[in-house]
PDB file of C-alpha atoms in Angstrom:
ATOM      1  CA  MET A  92       0.000   0.000   0.000  1.00 82.00           C
ATOM      2  CA  LEU A  93       1.193   3.499  -0.856  1.00 90.00           C
ATOM      3  CA  ALA A  94       2.777   5.309   2.097  1.00 91.00           C
ATOM      4  CA  LEU A  95       3.614   8.979   1.516  1.00 92.00           C
ATOM      5  CA  PRO A  96       5.499  11.055   2.478  1.00 92.00           C
ATOM      6  CA  SER A  97       8.396   8.633   2.657  1.00 92.00           C
ATOM      7  CA  SER A  98      12.155   8.584   2.137  1.00 89.00           C
ATOM      8  CA  ARG A  99      11.746   5.149   0.527  1.00 91.00           C
ATOM      9  CA  PRO A 100      10.666   4.712  -3.113  1.00 92.00           C
ATOM     10  CA  GLN A 101       7.063   3.650  -3.650  1.00 94.00           C
ATOM     11  CA  ARG A 102       5.676   1.214  -6.233  1.00 92.00           C
ATOM     12  CA  VAL A 103       2.132   1.736  -7.535  1.00 92.00           C
ATOM     13  CA  THR A 104       0.540  -1.278  -9.232  1.00 87.00           C
ATOM     14  CA  ASP A 105      -3.211  -0.909  -8.658  1.00 88.00           C
ATOM     15  CA  GLY A 106      -5.854   1.668  -9.395  1.00 89.00           C
ATOM     16  CA  GLU A 107      -6.573   2.667  -5.805  1.00 91.00           C
ATOM     17  CA  ASP A 108      -2.931   3.454  -5.083  1.00 93.00           C
ATOM     18  CA  ALA A 109      -2.719   5.366  -8.382  1.00 92.00           C
ATOM     19  CA  ARG A 110      -5.677   7.519  -7.331  1.00 92.00           C
ATOM     20  CA  ARG A 111      -4.175   7.907  -3.856  1.00 93.00           C
ATOM     21  CA  LEU A 112      -0.928   9.128  -5.411  1.00 95.00           C
ATOM     22  CA  ALA A 113      -2.845  11.651  -7.542  1.00 93.00           C
ATOM     23  CA  ARG A 114      -4.587  13.016  -4.449  1.00 92.00           C
ATOM     24  CA  TYR A 115      -1.230  13.333  -2.709  1.00 93.00           C
ATOM     25  CA  VAL A 116       0.292  15.181  -5.684  1.00 92.00           C
ATOM     26  CA  LEU A 117      -2.633  17.625  -5.717  1.00 90.00           C
ATOM     27  CA  SER A 118      -2.673  18.183  -1.960  1.00 88.00           C
ATOM     28  CA  GLY A 119      -2.075  21.765  -0.924  1.00 82.00           C
ATOM     29  CA  ALA A 120      -0.724  20.478   2.376  1.00 85.00           C
ATOM     30  CA  ARG A 121       2.123  18.581   0.708  1.00 88.00           C
ATOM     31  CA  THR A 122       5.552  19.942   1.680  1.00 86.00           C
ATOM     32  CA  ARG A 123       7.847  17.683  -0.375  1.00 89.00           C
ATOM     33  CA  PRO A 124       8.401  17.486  -4.138  1.00 91.00           C
ATOM     34  CA  VAL A 125       7.179  14.278  -5.788  1.00 93.00           C
ATOM     35  CA  LEU A 126       8.890  12.544  -8.710  1.00 92.00           C
ATOM     36  CA  VAL A 127       6.497  10.195 -10.555  1.00 93.00           C
ATOM     37  CA  VAL A 128       8.176   7.699 -12.911  1.00 91.00           C
ATOM     38  CA  THR A 129       6.426   5.440 -15.433  1.00 87.00           C
ATOM     39  CA  ALA A 130       7.548   2.008 -16.649  1.00 80.00           C
ATOM     40  CA  ARG A 131       7.152   1.610 -20.419  1.00 67.00           C
ATOM     41  CA  GLY A 132       8.501  -1.909 -20.815  1.00 60.00           C
ATOM     42  CA  ASN A 133      10.967  -3.354 -18.316  1.00 57.00           C
ATOM     43  CA  ALA A 134       9.544  -2.551 -14.883  1.00 60.00           C
ATOM     44  CA  HIS A 135      12.585  -4.124 -13.214  1.00 63.00           C
ATOM     45  CA  ASP A 136      14.937  -1.586 -14.820  1.00 68.00           C
ATOM     46  CA  ALA A 137      12.547   1.251 -14.017  1.00 75.00           C
ATOM     47  CA  TRP A 138      12.431   0.186 -10.359  1.00 80.00           C
ATOM     48  CA  ASN A 139      16.231   0.163 -10.263  1.00 76.00           C
ATOM     49  CA  ASP A 140      16.207   3.732 -11.612  1.00 76.00           C
ATOM     50  CA  VAL A 141      13.691   4.796  -8.983  1.00 83.00           C
ATOM     51  CA  ALA A 142      15.674   3.203  -6.164  1.00 83.00           C
ATOM     52  CA  ALA A 143      18.868   4.883  -7.392  1.00 79.00           C
ATOM     53  CA  ILE A 144      17.171   8.281  -7.556  1.00 81.00           C
ATOM     54  CA  ALA A 145      15.824   7.895  -4.023  1.00 81.00           C
ATOM     55  CA  THR A 146      19.305   7.012  -2.777  1.00 78.00           C
ATOM     56  CA  LEU A 147      21.067   9.815  -4.652  1.00 75.00           C
ATOM     57  CA  THR A 148      18.647  12.462  -3.412  1.00 77.00           C
ATOM     58  CA  GLY A 149      18.978  11.319   0.185  1.00 77.00           C
ATOM     59  CA  GLY A 150      15.233  10.994   0.747  1.00 79.00           C
ATOM     60  CA  ALA A 151      14.719  14.721   0.138  1.00 84.00           C
ATOM     61  CA  LEU A 152      11.733  14.089  -2.137  1.00 89.00           C
ATOM     62  CA  ASP A 153       9.058  11.446  -2.628  1.00 93.00           C
ATOM     63  CA  VAL A 154       9.677   9.042  -5.530  1.00 93.00           C
ATOM     64  CA  ALA A 155       6.975   6.756  -6.945  1.00 94.00           C
ATOM     65  CA  LEU A 156       6.932   4.277  -9.831  1.00 92.00           C
ATOM     66  CA  LEU A 157       3.715   3.729 -11.795  1.00 90.00           C
ATOM     67  CA  ASP A 158       4.270   0.091 -12.707  1.00 82.00           C
ATOM     68  CA  GLY A 159       2.459  -0.816 -15.935  1.00 62.00           C
ATOM     69  CA  ALA A 160       3.245  -4.472 -15.273  1.00 52.00           C
ATOM     70  CA  GLY A 161       0.583  -4.389 -12.575  1.00 44.00           C
ATOM     71  CA  ARG A 162      -1.988  -4.519 -15.388  1.00 45.00           C
ATOM     72  CA  THR A 163      -4.797  -2.591 -13.778  1.00 42.00           C
ATOM     73  CA  VAL A 164      -7.897  -2.172 -15.922  1.00 40.00           C
ATOM     74  CA  ASP A 165      -6.553   1.019 -17.534  1.00 52.00           C
ATOM     75  CA  GLY A 166      -2.939   0.831 -16.375  1.00 73.00           C
ATOM     76  CA  ALA A 167      -1.525   2.561 -13.302  1.00 81.00           C
ATOM     77  CA  ASP A 168      -0.342   5.543 -15.343  1.00 82.00           C
ATOM     78  CA  GLU A 169      -3.684   6.020 -17.098  1.00 84.00           C
ATOM     79  CA  THR A 170      -5.545   5.766 -13.783  1.00 88.00           C
ATOM     80  CA  PHE A 171      -3.175   8.331 -12.249  1.00 89.00           C
ATOM     81  CA  ASN A 172      -3.547  10.711 -15.206  1.00 87.00           C
ATOM     82  CA  ALA A 173      -7.331  10.340 -15.217  1.00 88.00           C
ATOM     83  CA  ALA A 174      -7.460  11.238 -11.518  1.00 88.00           C
ATOM     84  CA  LEU A 175      -5.354  14.340 -12.184  1.00 86.00           C
ATOM     85  CA  ALA A 176      -7.611  15.334 -15.071  1.00 81.00           C
ATOM     86  CA  VAL A 177     -10.726  15.103 -12.910  1.00 79.00           C
ATOM     87  CA  ASP A 178      -9.416  16.921  -9.845  1.00 70.00           C
ATOM     88  CA  GLY A 179      -6.254  18.694 -10.913  1.00 54.00           C
ATOM     89  CA  HIS A 180      -7.501  21.700 -12.887  1.00 63.00           C
ATOM     90  CA  GLY A 181      -5.165  20.944 -15.771  1.00 68.00           C
ATOM     91  CA  THR A 182      -2.273  19.416 -13.827  1.00 79.00           C
ATOM     92  CA  PRO A 183      -0.343  17.422 -16.477  1.00 84.00           C
ATOM     93  CA  GLY A 184       0.151  13.688 -16.137  1.00 86.00           C
ATOM     94  CA  VAL A 185       3.020  11.398 -17.075  1.00 87.00           C
ATOM     95  CA  TYR A 186       3.203   8.343 -19.341  1.00 79.00           C
ATOM     96  CA  ASN A 187       5.145   6.081 -21.682  1.00 75.00           C
ATOM     97  CA  GLY A 188       8.399   5.657 -19.773  1.00 78.00           C
ATOM     98  CA  ALA A 189       8.837   9.321 -18.841  1.00 85.00           C
ATOM     99  CA  ALA A 190       9.020  10.976 -15.413  1.00 88.00           C
ATOM    100  CA  ARG A 191       7.483  14.176 -14.078  1.00 89.00           C
ATOM    101  CA  LEU A 192       8.571  16.268 -11.115  1.00 89.00           C
ATOM    102  CA  TYR A 193       5.736  17.838  -9.107  1.00 89.00           C
ATOM    103  CA  PRO A 194       6.943  20.651  -6.820  1.00 86.00           C
ATOM    104  CA  ALA A 195       5.489  21.511  -3.435  1.00 78.00           C
ATOM    105  CA  PRO A 196       3.008  23.094  -3.325  1.00 65.00           C
ATOM    106  CA  PRO A 197       1.590  22.014  -6.721  1.00 60.00           C
ATOM    107  CA  ALA A 198       2.569  24.380  -9.554  1.00 59.00           C
ATOM    108  CA  ALA A 199       4.158  24.117 -12.992  1.00 63.00           C
ATOM    109  CA  THR A 200       5.838  20.750 -13.474  1.00 73.00           C
ATOM    110  CA  THR A 201       8.845  19.448 -15.367  1.00 76.00           C
ATOM    111  CA  LEU A 202       8.675  16.413 -17.686  1.00 80.00           C
ATOM    112  CA  TYR A 203      11.774  14.253 -18.141  1.00 80.00           C
ATOM    113  CA  TYR A 204      12.346  11.571 -20.770  1.00 76.00           C
ATOM    114  CA  LEU A 205      14.078   8.417 -19.582  1.00 74.00           C
ATOM    115  CA  ASP A 206      14.748   6.647 -22.881  1.00 69.00           C
ATOM    116  CA  THR A 207      18.525   7.015 -22.856  1.00 70.00           C
ATOM    117  CA  ALA A 208      21.370   7.321 -20.374  1.00 68.00           C
ATOM    118  CA  ALA A 209      21.699  10.992 -21.337  1.00 71.00           C
ATOM    119  CA  HIS A 210      18.026  11.599 -20.524  1.00 73.00           C
ATOM    120  CA  ARG A 211      18.341   9.870 -17.167  1.00 72.00           C
ATOM    121  CA  GLY A 212      21.554  11.762 -16.480  1.00 72.00           C
ATOM    122  CA  ARG A 213      19.775  15.064 -16.994  1.00 77.00           C
ATOM    123  CA  LEU A 214      17.121  14.103 -14.462  1.00 80.00           C
ATOM    124  CA  ILE A 215      19.714  13.071 -11.891  1.00 74.00           C
ATOM    125  CA  ALA A 216      21.786  16.202 -12.535  1.00 75.00           C
ATOM    126  CA  ASP A 217      18.750  18.423 -12.036  1.00 76.00           C
ATOM    127  CA  LEU A 218      17.731  16.683  -8.843  1.00 75.00           C
ATOM    128  CA  LEU A 219      21.248  16.956  -7.462  1.00 69.00           C
ATOM    129  CA  ARG A 220      21.764  20.572  -8.466  1.00 63.00           C
ATOM    130  CA  ARG A 221      22.776  22.800  -5.557  1.00 38.00           C
ATOM    131  CA  ASP A 222      23.145  26.499  -4.954  1.00 35.00           C
ATOM    132  CA  ASP A 223      26.737  27.714  -5.027  1.00 35.00           C
ATOM    133  CA  ASP A 224      26.807  28.029  -1.260  1.00 35.00           C
ATOM    134  CA  ALA A 225      25.894  24.348  -0.942  1.00 37.00           C
ATOM    135  CA  ALA A 226      28.743  23.168  -3.176  1.00 42.00           C
ATOM    136  CA  ALA A 227      31.134  23.216  -0.214  1.00 41.00           C
ATOM    137  CA  THR A 228      29.470  20.080   1.142  1.00 41.00           C
ATOM    138  CA  GLY A 229      31.198  18.123  -1.651  1.00 43.00           C
ATOM    139  CA  PRO A 230      29.852  16.275  -4.687  1.00 43.00           C
ATOM    140  CA  SER A 231      29.357  12.999  -2.851  1.00 44.00           C
ATOM    141  CA  ALA A 232      27.071  14.370  -0.163  1.00 47.00           C
ATOM    142  CA  ALA A 233      23.313  13.955  -0.534  1.00 49.00           C
ATOM    143  CA  PRO A 234      21.476  17.262  -1.042  1.00 49.00           C
ATOM    144  CA  SER A 235      19.362  18.653   1.739  1.00 52.00           C
ATOM    145  CA  GLU A 236      15.583  18.841   1.484  1.00 52.00           C
ATOM    146  CA  ASP A 237      15.848  22.643   1.300  1.00 56.00           C
ATOM    147  CA  ALA A 238      18.328  22.389  -1.591  1.00 50.00           C
ATOM    148  CA  VAL A 239      15.985  20.173  -3.590  1.00 48.00           C
ATOM    149  CA  ARG A 240      13.044  22.482  -2.874  1.00 50.00           C
ATOM    150  CA  ARG A 241      15.085  25.516  -3.995  1.00 50.00           C
ATOM    151  CA  PHE A 242      15.863  23.726  -7.244  1.00 43.00           C
ATOM    152  CA  VAL A 243      12.182  22.920  -7.786  1.00 46.00           C
ATOM    153  CA  ASP A 244      11.142  26.512  -7.104  1.00 47.00           C
ATOM    154  CA  ARG A 245      13.815  27.799  -9.476  1.00 44.00           C
ATOM    155  CA  SER A 246      12.674  25.278 -12.097  1.00 43.00           C
ATOM    156  CA  ASP A 247       9.109  26.611 -11.914  1.00 40.00           C
ATOM    157  CA  GLU A 248      10.307  30.146 -12.507  1.00 39.00           C
ATOM    158  CA  THR A 249      12.579  29.387 -15.456  1.00 38.00           C
ATOM    159  CA  ARG A 250      10.168  27.047 -17.238  1.00 40.00           C
ATOM    160  CA  SER A 251       6.965  29.068 -16.997  1.00 40.00           C
ATOM    161  CA  TYR A 252       7.552  30.722 -20.385  1.00 37.00           C
ATOM    162  CA  ASP A 253       8.207  27.326 -22.005  1.00 44.00           C
ATOM    163  CA  LEU A 254       4.880  26.043 -20.701  1.00 44.00           C
ATOM    164  CA  GLU A 255       3.094  29.050 -22.176  1.00 46.00           C
ATOM    165  CA  GLU A 256       4.748  28.348 -25.526  1.00 48.00           C
ATOM    166  CA  LEU A 257       3.588  24.731 -25.469  1.00 46.00           C
ATOM    167  CA  ARG A 258      -0.013  25.898 -25.085  1.00 48.00           C
ATOM    168  CA  ARG A 259       0.233  27.639 -28.468  1.00 58.00           C
ATOM    169  CA  ARG A 260      -0.036  24.390 -30.378  1.00 68.00           C
ATOM    170  CA  HIS A 261      -0.344  24.085 -34.127  1.00 81.00           C
ATOM    171  CA  PRO A 262      -2.259  20.847 -34.820  1.00 86.00           C
ATOM    172  CA  ALA A 263      -1.339  18.610 -37.724  1.00 92.00           C
ATOM    173  CA  HIS A 264      -3.500  18.507 -40.852  1.00 93.00           C
ATOM    174  CA  VAL A 265      -5.796  15.463 -40.667  1.00 94.00           C
ATOM    175  CA  ILE A 266      -6.733  13.783 -43.957  1.00 95.00           C
ATOM    176  CA  ARG A 267      -9.677  11.376 -44.129  1.00 95.00           C
ATOM    177  CA  THR A 268     -11.121  11.581 -47.663  1.00 95.00           C
ATOM    178  CA  LYS A 269      -9.916  10.480 -51.095  1.00 95.00           C
ATOM    179  CA  ALA A 270      -9.945  14.059 -52.357  1.00 94.00           C
ATOM    180  CA  GLU A 271      -7.760  15.210 -49.470  1.00 95.00           C
ATOM    181  CA  ALA A 272      -5.353  12.317 -50.062  1.00 95.00           C
ATOM    182  CA  ARG A 273      -5.071  13.242 -53.748  1.00 95.00           C
ATOM    183  CA  GLY A 274      -4.388  16.820 -52.714  1.00 95.00           C
ATOM    184  CA  LEU A 275      -1.584  15.635 -50.438  1.00 96.00           C
ATOM    185  CA  ALA A 276       0.001  13.617 -53.253  1.00 96.00           C
ATOM    186  CA  GLU A 277      -0.232  16.624 -55.575  1.00 95.00           C
ATOM    187  CA  LEU A 278       1.437  18.793 -52.950  1.00 94.00           C
ATOM    188  CA  LEU A 279       4.277  16.326 -52.451  1.00 96.00           C
ATOM    189  CA  LEU A 280       4.861  16.040 -56.207  1.00 95.00           C
ATOM    190  CA  SER A 281       4.587  19.762 -56.885  1.00 93.00           C
ATOM    191  CA  PRO A 282       7.789  21.408 -58.192  1.00 90.00           C
ATOM    192  CA  GLU A 283       6.717  24.547 -56.320  1.00 88.00           C
ATOM    193  CA  ARG A 284       6.998  22.929 -52.894  1.00 90.00           C
ATOM    194  CA  ARG A 285       9.956  24.292 -50.931  1.00 88.00           C
ATOM    195  CA  LYS A 286       9.595  22.620 -47.548  1.00 92.00           C
ATOM    196  CA  PRO A 287       9.688  19.083 -46.152  1.00 94.00           C
ATOM    197  CA  VAL A 288       6.419  17.361 -45.302  1.00 96.00           C
ATOM    198  CA  VAL A 289       5.966  14.883 -42.448  1.00 97.00           C
ATOM    199  CA  VAL A 290       3.321  12.249 -43.262  1.00 98.00           C
ATOM    200  CA  VAL A 291       2.043   9.904 -40.552  1.00 98.00           C
ATOM    201  CA  SER A 292      -0.633   7.223 -40.920  1.00 97.00           C
ATOM    202  CA  ARG A 293      -2.846   5.726 -38.225  1.00 94.00           C
ATOM    203  CA  SER A 294      -4.395   2.282 -38.586  1.00 92.00           C
ATOM    204  CA  ALA A 295      -8.101   1.825 -37.930  1.00 88.00           C
ATOM    205  CA  GLY A 296      -7.472  -0.230 -34.794  1.00 85.00           C
ATOM    206  CA  SER A 297      -5.088   2.223 -33.130  1.00 88.00           C
ATOM    207  CA  ARG A 298      -6.279   4.587 -30.415  1.00 86.00           C
ATOM    208  CA  ARG A 299      -3.653   7.162 -31.374  1.00 88.00           C
ATOM    209  CA  ALA A 300      -0.900   7.675 -33.936  1.00 92.00           C
ATOM    210  CA  CYS A 301       2.496   6.064 -33.380  1.00 93.00           C
ATOM    211  CA  VAL A 302       3.974   9.550 -32.842  1.00 93.00           C
ATOM    212  CA  ASP A 303       2.633  12.818 -31.423  1.00 91.00           C
ATOM    213  CA  VAL A 304       1.667  14.481 -34.703  1.00 93.00           C
ATOM    214  CA  ASP A 305       0.483  17.685 -33.030  1.00 89.00           C
ATOM    215  CA  LEU A 306       3.800  18.069 -31.216  1.00 88.00           C
ATOM    216  CA  ILE A 307       5.666  17.496 -34.492  1.00 93.00           C
ATOM    217  CA  SER A 308       3.491  20.101 -36.198  1.00 92.00           C
ATOM    218  CA  THR A 309       4.052  22.574 -33.362  1.00 87.00           C
ATOM    219  CA  MET A 310       7.822  22.094 -33.252  1.00 88.00           C
ATOM    220  CA  LEU A 311       8.138  22.361 -37.052  1.00 90.00           C
ATOM    221  CA  HIS A 312       5.650  25.217 -37.469  1.00 87.00           C
ATOM    222  CA  GLY A 313       6.868  27.484 -40.247  1.00 86.00           C
ATOM    223  CA  LEU A 314       9.598  25.026 -41.260  1.00 90.00           C
ATOM    224  CA  ALA A 315       7.716  21.956 -42.485  1.00 93.00           C
ATOM    225  CA  ALA A 316       4.149  20.730 -42.873  1.00 94.00           C
ATOM    226  CA  THR A 317       2.763  17.820 -40.833  1.00 96.00           C
ATOM    227  CA  VAL A 318      -0.073  15.626 -42.099  1.00 96.00           C
ATOM    228  CA  MET A 319      -1.857  12.575 -40.691  1.00 96.00           C
ATOM    229  CA  LEU A 320      -3.636  10.042 -42.906  1.00 97.00           C
ATOM    230  CA  ASP A 321      -6.486   9.039 -40.627  1.00 95.00           C
ATOM    231  CA  SER A 322      -8.643   6.621 -42.613  1.00 95.00           C
ATOM    232  CA  ASN A 323      -8.181   3.490 -44.708  1.00 94.00           C
ATOM    233  CA  GLU A 324      -9.830   5.314 -47.591  1.00 95.00           C
ATOM    234  CA  ALA A 325      -7.274   8.136 -47.476  1.00 96.00           C
ATOM    235  CA  ILE A 326      -4.327   5.748 -47.071  1.00 96.00           C
ATOM    236  CA  SER A 327      -5.408   3.625 -50.052  1.00 96.00           C
ATOM    237  CA  GLU A 328      -5.915   6.679 -52.249  1.00 97.00           C
ATOM    238  CA  PHE A 329      -2.531   8.129 -51.286  1.00 97.00           C
ATOM    239  CA  LYS A 330      -0.807   4.869 -52.261  1.00 96.00           C
ATOM    240  CA  ARG A 331      -2.353   5.078 -55.747  1.00 96.00           C
ATOM    241  CA  HIS A 332      -0.532   8.340 -56.516  1.00 97.00           C
ATOM    242  CA  VAL A 333       3.024   7.770 -55.257  1.00 96.00           C
ATOM    243  CA  ALA A 334       5.713   5.159 -55.859  1.00 96.00           C
ATOM    244  CA  GLN A 335       5.675   2.110 -53.595  1.00 95.00           C
ATOM    245  CA  PRO A 336       8.844   3.049 -51.645  1.00 94.00           C
ATOM    246  CA  ALA A 337       7.004   6.187 -50.489  1.00 96.00           C
ATOM    247  CA  TRP A 338       3.835   4.489 -49.256  1.00 97.00           C
ATOM    248  CA  VAL A 339       2.711   5.305 -45.732  1.00 97.00           C
ATOM    249  CA  PHE A 340       0.169   2.929 -44.198  1.00 95.00           C
ATOM    250  CA  GLY A 341      -0.683   1.169 -40.954  1.00 94.00           C
ATOM    251  CA  ASP A 342       1.015   2.822 -37.980  1.00 95.00           C
ATOM    252  CA  ALA A 343       4.005   4.481 -39.625  1.00 96.00           C
ATOM    253  CA  GLY A 344       5.499   7.735 -40.846  1.00 97.00           C
ATOM    254  CA  ARG A 345       7.886   9.253 -43.377  1.00 97.00           C
ATOM    255  CA  VAL A 346       9.578  12.627 -43.843  1.00 97.00           C
ATOM    256  CA  PHE A 347       9.381  13.789 -47.471  1.00 97.00           C
ATOM    257  CA  PRO A 348      12.161  16.119 -48.686  1.00 94.00           C
ATOM    258  CA  ALA A 349      11.392  19.274 -50.660  1.00 91.00           C
ATOM    259  CA  ASP A 350      11.723  17.676 -54.093  1.00 89.00           C
ATOM    260  CA  ALA A 351      10.251  14.684 -55.929  1.00 91.00           C
ATOM    261  CA  SER A 352      13.363  12.493 -56.134  1.00 90.00           C
ATOM    262  CA  TRP A 353      11.726  10.096 -53.663  1.00 94.00           C
ATOM    263  CA  ASN A 354       8.932   9.268 -56.141  1.00 95.00           C
ATOM    264  CA  ASP A 355      10.812   6.479 -57.893  1.00 94.00           C
ATOM    265  CA  PRO A 356      10.323   2.692 -57.712  1.00 93.00           C
ATOM    266  CA  LYS A 357      14.026   2.334 -56.896  1.00 92.00           C
ATOM    267  CA  ALA A 358      14.169   5.127 -54.329  1.00 91.00           C
ATOM    268  CA  ARG A 359      14.859   4.353 -50.674  1.00 90.00           C
ATOM    269  CA  MET A 360      13.042   6.325 -48.005  1.00 92.00           C
ATOM    270  CA  ARG A 361      13.292   5.950 -44.266  1.00 93.00           C
ATOM    271  CA  LEU A 362      10.155   4.451 -42.715  1.00 95.00           C
ATOM    272  CA  PHE A 363       9.405   5.184 -39.059  1.00 95.00           C
ATOM    273  CA  LEU A 364       7.702   2.294 -37.253  1.00 94.00           C
ATOM    274  CA  PRO A 365       6.789   1.837 -33.577  1.00 90.00           C
ATOM    275  CA  ASN A 366       8.504  -0.949 -31.647  1.00 84.00           C
ATOM    276  CA  GLU A 367       8.974  -2.030 -28.064  1.00 78.00           C
ATOM    277  CA  HIS A 368      12.515  -0.633 -27.892  1.00 79.00           C
ATOM    278  CA  VAL A 369      11.634   2.950 -28.862  1.00 82.00           C
ATOM    279  CA  SER A 370       9.085   5.014 -26.967  1.00 86.00           C
ATOM    280  CA  ARG A 371       6.448   7.069 -28.756  1.00 89.00           C
ATOM    281  CA  MET A 372       8.113  10.272 -27.574  1.00 87.00           C
ATOM    282  CA  LEU A 373      11.557   9.195 -28.772  1.00 89.00           C
ATOM    283  CA  LEU A 374      10.152   8.231 -32.187  1.00 92.00           C
ATOM    284  CA  THR A 375       8.465  11.651 -32.306  1.00 92.00           C
ATOM    285  CA  ASN A 376      11.773  13.364 -31.558  1.00 90.00           C
ATOM    286  CA  ILE A 377      13.596  11.335 -34.222  1.00 92.00           C
ATOM    287  CA  MET A 378      11.074  12.380 -36.884  1.00 94.00           C
ATOM    288  CA  ILE A 379      11.418  16.023 -35.827  1.00 93.00           C
ATOM    289  CA  LYS A 380      15.206  15.696 -36.056  1.00 92.00           C
ATOM    290  CA  ASP A 381      15.028  14.224 -39.575  1.00 92.00           C
ATOM    291  CA  ALA A 382      12.748  17.021 -40.743  1.00 93.00           C
ATOM    292  CA  LEU A 383      15.069  19.659 -39.268  1.00 92.00           C
ATOM    293  CA  LEU A 384      18.052  18.063 -41.018  1.00 90.00           C
ATOM    294  CA  LEU A 385      16.205  18.385 -44.329  1.00 91.00           C
ATOM    295  CA  VAL A 386      15.425  22.027 -43.533  1.00 89.00           C
ATOM    296  CA  ALA A 387      19.117  22.619 -42.768  1.00 86.00           C
ATOM    297  CA  ASP A 388      20.125  20.936 -46.041  1.00 83.00           C
ATOM    298  CA  GLY A 389      17.803  23.277 -47.887  1.00 80.00           C
ATOM    299  CA  LEU A 390      19.233  26.338 -46.171  1.00 77.00           C
ATOM    300  CA  ARG A 391      22.775  25.253 -47.011  1.00 75.00           C
ATOM    301  CA  GLY A 392      21.750  24.736 -50.623  1.00 70.00           C
ATOM    302  CA  GLU A 393      20.187  28.192 -50.730  1.00 68.00           C
ATOM    303  CA  VAL A 394      23.290  29.850 -49.310  1.00 64.00           C
ATOM    304  CA  SER A 395      25.636  27.988 -51.664  1.00 64.00           C
ATOM    305  CA  GLY A 396      23.360  28.473 -54.652  1.00 63.00           C
ATOM    306  CA  THR A 397      23.198  24.730 -55.337  1.00 54.00           C
ATOM    307  CA  GLY A 398      19.698  24.109 -54.063  1.00 51.00           C
ATOM    308  CA  ALA A 399      16.213  25.486 -54.423  1.00 46.00           C
ATOM    309  CA  ARG A 400      14.988  28.221 -52.155  1.00 40.00           C
ATOM    310  CA  ARG A 401      13.325  26.768 -49.057  1.00 37.00           C
ATOM    311  CA  THR A 402      11.789  29.822 -47.480  1.00 35.00           C
ATOM    312  CA  ASP A 403       8.364  29.739 -49.141  1.00 36.00           C
ATOM    313  CA  HIS A 404       5.397  28.516 -47.146  1.00 35.00           C
ATOM    314  CA  THR A 405       4.006  25.041 -47.766  1.00 36.00           C
ATOM    315  CA  GLU A 406       0.237  25.095 -47.642  1.00 34.00           C
TER     316      GLU A 406
END
C-alpha cells in the first residue's frame, strides 16, 4: 500500500494506489516534491532507476513508480492521469516511460524523458543541483531537502515561459477523404513545394498515432508541414498516386524532402515504425530531427546556390 510522504521509493501497481498518489500530488498540504516515474517496458529496470534516484537524493523528495506491469484495468499511469484530469484543474500527467517532477506546493511541473542514459543523467543532474553556497558540502554528499526544494522553485520560474509556448499548439493537418489524399500527393509532387512534409498514418485499430503528430506540427511550425492520414480510404488513395517506396500505411510515418526524387520505384526512403525498444516520444523526436536536417540541407543549398529556395510557405 502506498505510504507517503516517505524517504523510501514507492511502487504503484493498482488503481486505488494510483488515485491515492494523484490526491497526494494535488494536496495543498504537501511539503515535499514528488517525482512520478512510469515504466514503459521493463519494470525491473525502471524500479532500479527509482531506487537509485531515491538514494542519490537522500530521501529529500518522494519518488513513486507507476508500474504498468501491474496490469490494472486502464494501467496505473492512465488511472493516475485520469485522476489528475478530474481533480487537478489541468495538472499534467506522465506516461510512456517518462518521469514528471511535481513541486510543493503544486505548480508548474517538469517532464523528463528516460529513454537514454543521457536523458536519465539530466534528471539526476537536475535533482542533485545545488546552490553555489551548498557546493562546499562536496559532490558525494546527498542534497538537503531545502536544496531540492530551492531547485524545484527555481525550475518553476525558469520554465513558466516554455509552458506558455507549449499551449500555443499548431495541430497537424488530418486527412480522411480520397480528395484530401489526392491533394496531399499533388502537394508532395509539386515542383513549387519548398519545404519538407511529415506524413504519418494511423491504422483503424489504433487509439492514437504512433507519434505525437500535433507536437511534431508545433515544433516544425513554419519550417515543415505535418499531415496525418487518418482513414483506410485516405491511405489507399494516397498509395495510388506515389511510388511504392514512399507508401505510408498502418502505424508508420515518413519525412518527405522538398523535391520529388523520392517518387521512384528504386528510391529508398526511411520508414518510421513503432517498436517495443523505442518510446512514442523518442520516435516523435527522431522524426522532428530528420525534418530539421532536411530544412538545414535546404538552407545550405540556398546559401551555396546549389539548391532550391526553401523559405516559401508550404500550404
